[in-house]
Coordinates of N, CA and C in Angstrom, one line a residue:
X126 N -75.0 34.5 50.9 CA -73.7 35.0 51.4 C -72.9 33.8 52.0
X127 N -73.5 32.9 52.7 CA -72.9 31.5 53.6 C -72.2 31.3 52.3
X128 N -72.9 30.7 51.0 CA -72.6 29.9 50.1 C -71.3 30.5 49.5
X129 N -70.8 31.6 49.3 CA -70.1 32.3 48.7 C -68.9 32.6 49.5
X130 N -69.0 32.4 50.8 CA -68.1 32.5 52.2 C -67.7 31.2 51.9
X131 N -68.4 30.1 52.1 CA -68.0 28.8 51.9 C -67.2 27.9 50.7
X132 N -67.6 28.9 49.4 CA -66.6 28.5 48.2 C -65.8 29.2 48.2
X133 N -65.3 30.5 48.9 CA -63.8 31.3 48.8 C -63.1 30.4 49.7
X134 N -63.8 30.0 51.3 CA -62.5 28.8 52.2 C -62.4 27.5 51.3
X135 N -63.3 27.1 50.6 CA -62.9 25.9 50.2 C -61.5 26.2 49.1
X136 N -61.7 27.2 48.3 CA -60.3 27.7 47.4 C -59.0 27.8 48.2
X137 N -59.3 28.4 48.8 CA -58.1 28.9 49.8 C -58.0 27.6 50.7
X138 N -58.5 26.1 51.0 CA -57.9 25.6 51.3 C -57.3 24.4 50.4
X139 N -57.6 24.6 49.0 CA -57.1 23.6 48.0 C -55.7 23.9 47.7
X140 N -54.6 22.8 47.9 CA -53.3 23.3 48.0 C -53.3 24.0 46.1
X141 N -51.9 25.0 46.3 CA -51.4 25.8 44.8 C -50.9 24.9 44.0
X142 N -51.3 25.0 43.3 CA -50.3 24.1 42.1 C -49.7 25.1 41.4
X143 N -48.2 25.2 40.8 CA -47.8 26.2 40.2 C -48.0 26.1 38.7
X144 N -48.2 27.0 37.9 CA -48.1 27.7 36.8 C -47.7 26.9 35.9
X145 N -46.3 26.5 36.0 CA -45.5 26.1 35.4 C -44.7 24.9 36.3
X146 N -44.1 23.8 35.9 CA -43.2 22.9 36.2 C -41.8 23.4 35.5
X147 N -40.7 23.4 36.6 CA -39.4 23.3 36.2 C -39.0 22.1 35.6
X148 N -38.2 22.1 34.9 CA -37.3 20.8 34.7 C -36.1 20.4 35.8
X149 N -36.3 19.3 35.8 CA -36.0 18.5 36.6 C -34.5 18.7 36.3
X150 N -33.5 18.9 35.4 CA -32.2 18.9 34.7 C -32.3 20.1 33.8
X151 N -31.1 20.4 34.3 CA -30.6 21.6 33.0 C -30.4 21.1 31.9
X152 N -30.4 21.3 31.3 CA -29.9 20.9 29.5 C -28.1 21.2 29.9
X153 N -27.8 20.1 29.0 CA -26.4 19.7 28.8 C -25.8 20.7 27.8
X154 N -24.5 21.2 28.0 CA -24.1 22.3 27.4 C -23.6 21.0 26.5
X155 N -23.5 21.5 25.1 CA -23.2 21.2 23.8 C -21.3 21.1 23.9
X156 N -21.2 19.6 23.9 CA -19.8 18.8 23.6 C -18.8 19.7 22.4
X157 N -17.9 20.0 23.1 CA -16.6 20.8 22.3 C -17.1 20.3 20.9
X158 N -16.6 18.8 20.3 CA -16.5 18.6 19.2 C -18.2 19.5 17.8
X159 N -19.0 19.5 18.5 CA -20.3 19.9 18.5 C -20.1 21.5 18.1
X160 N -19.6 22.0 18.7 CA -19.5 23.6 18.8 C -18.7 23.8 17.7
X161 N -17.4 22.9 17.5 CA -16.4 23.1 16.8 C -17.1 22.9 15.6
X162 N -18.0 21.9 15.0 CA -18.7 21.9 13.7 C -19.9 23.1 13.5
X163 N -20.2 23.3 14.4 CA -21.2 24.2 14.3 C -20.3 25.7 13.9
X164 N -19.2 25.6 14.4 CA -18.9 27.5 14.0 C -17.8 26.7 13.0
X165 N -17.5 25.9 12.1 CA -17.1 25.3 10.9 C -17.8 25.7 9.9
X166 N -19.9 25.2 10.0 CA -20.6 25.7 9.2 C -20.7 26.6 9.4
X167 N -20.6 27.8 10.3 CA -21.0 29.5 10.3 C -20.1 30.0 9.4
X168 N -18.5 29.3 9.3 CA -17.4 30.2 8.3 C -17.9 30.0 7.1
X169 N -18.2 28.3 6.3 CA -18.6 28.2 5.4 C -19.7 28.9 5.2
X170 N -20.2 29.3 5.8 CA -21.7 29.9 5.0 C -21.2 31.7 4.7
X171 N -20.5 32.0 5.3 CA -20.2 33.6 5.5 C -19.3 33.6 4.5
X172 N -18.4 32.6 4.0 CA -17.6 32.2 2.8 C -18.1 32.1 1.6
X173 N -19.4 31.6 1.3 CA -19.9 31.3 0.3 C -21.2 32.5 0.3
X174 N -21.1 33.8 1.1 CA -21.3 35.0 0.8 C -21.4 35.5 0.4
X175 N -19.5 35.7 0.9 CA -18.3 36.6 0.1 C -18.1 36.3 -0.8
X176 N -18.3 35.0 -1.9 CA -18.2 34.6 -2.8 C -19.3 35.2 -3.7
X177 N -20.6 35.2 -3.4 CA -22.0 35.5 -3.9 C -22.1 37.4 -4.4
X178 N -20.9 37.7 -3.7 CA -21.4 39.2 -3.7 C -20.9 39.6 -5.1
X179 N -21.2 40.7 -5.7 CA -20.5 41.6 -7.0 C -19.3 41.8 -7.0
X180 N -18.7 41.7 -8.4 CA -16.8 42.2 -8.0 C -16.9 43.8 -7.9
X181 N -16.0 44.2 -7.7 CA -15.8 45.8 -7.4 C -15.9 46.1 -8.6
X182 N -16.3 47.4 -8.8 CA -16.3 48.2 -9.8 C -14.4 48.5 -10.0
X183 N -14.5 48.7 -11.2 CA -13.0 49.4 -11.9 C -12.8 50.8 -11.2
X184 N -11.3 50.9 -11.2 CA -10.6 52.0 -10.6 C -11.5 53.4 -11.3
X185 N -11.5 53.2 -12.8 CA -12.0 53.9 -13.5 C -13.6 54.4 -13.4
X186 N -14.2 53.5 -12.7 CA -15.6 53.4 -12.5 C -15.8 54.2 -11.1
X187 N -14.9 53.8 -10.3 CA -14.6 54.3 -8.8 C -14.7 56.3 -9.0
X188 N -14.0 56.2 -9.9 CA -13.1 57.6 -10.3 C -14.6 58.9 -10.2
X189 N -14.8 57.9 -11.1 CA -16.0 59.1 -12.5 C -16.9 58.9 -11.4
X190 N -17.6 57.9 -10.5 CA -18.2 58.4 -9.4 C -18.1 58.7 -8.3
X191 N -17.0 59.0 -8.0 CA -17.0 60.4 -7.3 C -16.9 61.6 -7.6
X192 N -16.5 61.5 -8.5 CA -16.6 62.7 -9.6 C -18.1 63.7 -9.7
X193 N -18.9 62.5 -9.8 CA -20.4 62.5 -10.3 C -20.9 62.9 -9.4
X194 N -20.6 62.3 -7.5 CA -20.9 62.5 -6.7 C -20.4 64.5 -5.9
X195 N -19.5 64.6 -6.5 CA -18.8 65.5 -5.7 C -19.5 67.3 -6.7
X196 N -19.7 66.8 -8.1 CA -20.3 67.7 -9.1 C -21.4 67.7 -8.4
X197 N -22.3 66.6 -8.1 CA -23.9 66.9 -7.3 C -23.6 67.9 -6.3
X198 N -23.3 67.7 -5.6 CA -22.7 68.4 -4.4 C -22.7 69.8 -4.6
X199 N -21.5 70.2 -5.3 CA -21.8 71.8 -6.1 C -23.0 72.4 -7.1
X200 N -23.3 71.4 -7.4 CA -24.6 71.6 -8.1 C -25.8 72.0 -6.8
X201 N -25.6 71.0 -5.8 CA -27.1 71.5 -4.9 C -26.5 72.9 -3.8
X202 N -25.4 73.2 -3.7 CA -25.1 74.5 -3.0 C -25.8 75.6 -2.5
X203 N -26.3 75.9 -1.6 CA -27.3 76.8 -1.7 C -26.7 78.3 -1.4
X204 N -25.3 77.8 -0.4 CA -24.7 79.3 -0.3 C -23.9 79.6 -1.6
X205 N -24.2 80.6 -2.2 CA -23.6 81.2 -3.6 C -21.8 81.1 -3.5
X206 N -21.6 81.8 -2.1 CA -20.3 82.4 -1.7 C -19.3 80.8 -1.6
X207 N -20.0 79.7 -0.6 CA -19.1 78.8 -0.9 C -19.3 78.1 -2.1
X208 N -19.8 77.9 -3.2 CA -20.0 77.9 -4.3 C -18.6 78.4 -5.0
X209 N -19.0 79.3 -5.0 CA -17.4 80.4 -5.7 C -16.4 80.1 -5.3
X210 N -16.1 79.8 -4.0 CA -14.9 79.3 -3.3 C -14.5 78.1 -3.9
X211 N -14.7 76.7 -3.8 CA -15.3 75.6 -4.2 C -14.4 75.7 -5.9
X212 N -15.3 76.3 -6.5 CA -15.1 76.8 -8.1 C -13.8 77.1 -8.2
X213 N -13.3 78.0 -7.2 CA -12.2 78.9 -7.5 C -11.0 78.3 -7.0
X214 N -11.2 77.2 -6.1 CA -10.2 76.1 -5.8 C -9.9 75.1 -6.9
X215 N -10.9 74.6 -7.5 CA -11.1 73.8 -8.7 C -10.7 74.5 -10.3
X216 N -10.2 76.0 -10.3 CA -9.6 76.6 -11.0 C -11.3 75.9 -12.6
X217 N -12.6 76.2 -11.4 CA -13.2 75.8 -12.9 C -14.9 77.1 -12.7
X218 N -15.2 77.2 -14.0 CA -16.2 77.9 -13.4 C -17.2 77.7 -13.9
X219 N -17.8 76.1 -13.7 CA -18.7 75.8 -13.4 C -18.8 74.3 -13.1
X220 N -20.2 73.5 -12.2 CA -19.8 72.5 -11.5 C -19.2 71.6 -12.7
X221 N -20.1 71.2 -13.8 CA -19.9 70.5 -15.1 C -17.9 70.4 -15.3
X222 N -17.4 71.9 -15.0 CA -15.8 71.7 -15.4 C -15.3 71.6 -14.2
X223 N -15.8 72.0 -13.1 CA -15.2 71.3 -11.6 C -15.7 69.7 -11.9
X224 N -15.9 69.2 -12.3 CA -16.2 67.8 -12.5 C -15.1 66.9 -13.0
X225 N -14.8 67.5 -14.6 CA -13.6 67.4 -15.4 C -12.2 67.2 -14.3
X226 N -12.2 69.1 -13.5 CA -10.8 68.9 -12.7 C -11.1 67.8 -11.5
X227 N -12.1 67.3 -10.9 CA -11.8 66.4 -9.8 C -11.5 65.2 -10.6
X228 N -11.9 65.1 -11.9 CA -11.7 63.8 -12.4 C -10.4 63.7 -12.9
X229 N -9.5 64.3 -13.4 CA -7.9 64.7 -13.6 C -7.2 64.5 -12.5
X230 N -8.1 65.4 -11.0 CA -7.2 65.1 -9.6 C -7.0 63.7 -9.3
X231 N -8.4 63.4 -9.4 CA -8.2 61.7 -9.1 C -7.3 60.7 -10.2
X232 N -7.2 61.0 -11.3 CA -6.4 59.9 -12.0 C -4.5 60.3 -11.2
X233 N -5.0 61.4 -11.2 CA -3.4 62.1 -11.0 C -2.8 61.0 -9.7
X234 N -3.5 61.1 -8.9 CA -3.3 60.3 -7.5 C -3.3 58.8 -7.7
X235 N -4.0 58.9 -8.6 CA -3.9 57.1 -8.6 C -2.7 56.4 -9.7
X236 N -2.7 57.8 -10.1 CA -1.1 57.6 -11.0 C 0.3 57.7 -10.0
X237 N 0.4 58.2 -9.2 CA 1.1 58.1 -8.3 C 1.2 57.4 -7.3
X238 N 0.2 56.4 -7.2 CA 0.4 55.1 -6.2 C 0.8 53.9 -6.7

């Protein structure tokens, strides 16, 4: 027990050394001209992107899928009654010819812009 009394005071009187050392100096904030090249390369790279991506699909391509999209739609319907509604706005009776009239609506509109 002496022995074990005597290696806890001797711990407790060896000074702490910490964990970690600070640095001595903050780090230097990065010189205007530095920054300015740095967000130079961020445009180019975000540039050569927007260059990398796919061109748009055609007005025509646009069209017929929403078309495609909006037929699915009536197709998965589960209330019958808005179903019928739906139909009966589209002057069609069934999704396949509600398909046709949204595709007519939409050229109509884009004929008019």
């Amino acid at each position: 027990i002496y022995e074990q009394e005597k290696a806890i005071n001797e711990a407790k009187a060896e000074p702490e050394t910490p964990n970690q050392e600070l640095p001595s100096e903050l780090p230097a904030s990065k010189a205007p001209d530095e920054e300015h090249q740095l967000l130079e390369e961020a445009a180019g790279q975000s540039q050569s992107q927007s260059q990398s991506q796919p061109p748009m699909p055609s007005d025509d391509m646009m069209r017929h899928s929403i078309a495609d999209s909006l037929m699915e739609m009536l197709v998965n319907m589960t209330h019958s009654q808005y179903l019928q509604e739906c139909l009966e706005l589209l002057e069609a009776s069934d999704p396949v010819q509600a398909r046709c009239q949204i595709l007519n609506i939409l050229q109509r509109i884009d004929g008019e812009q």
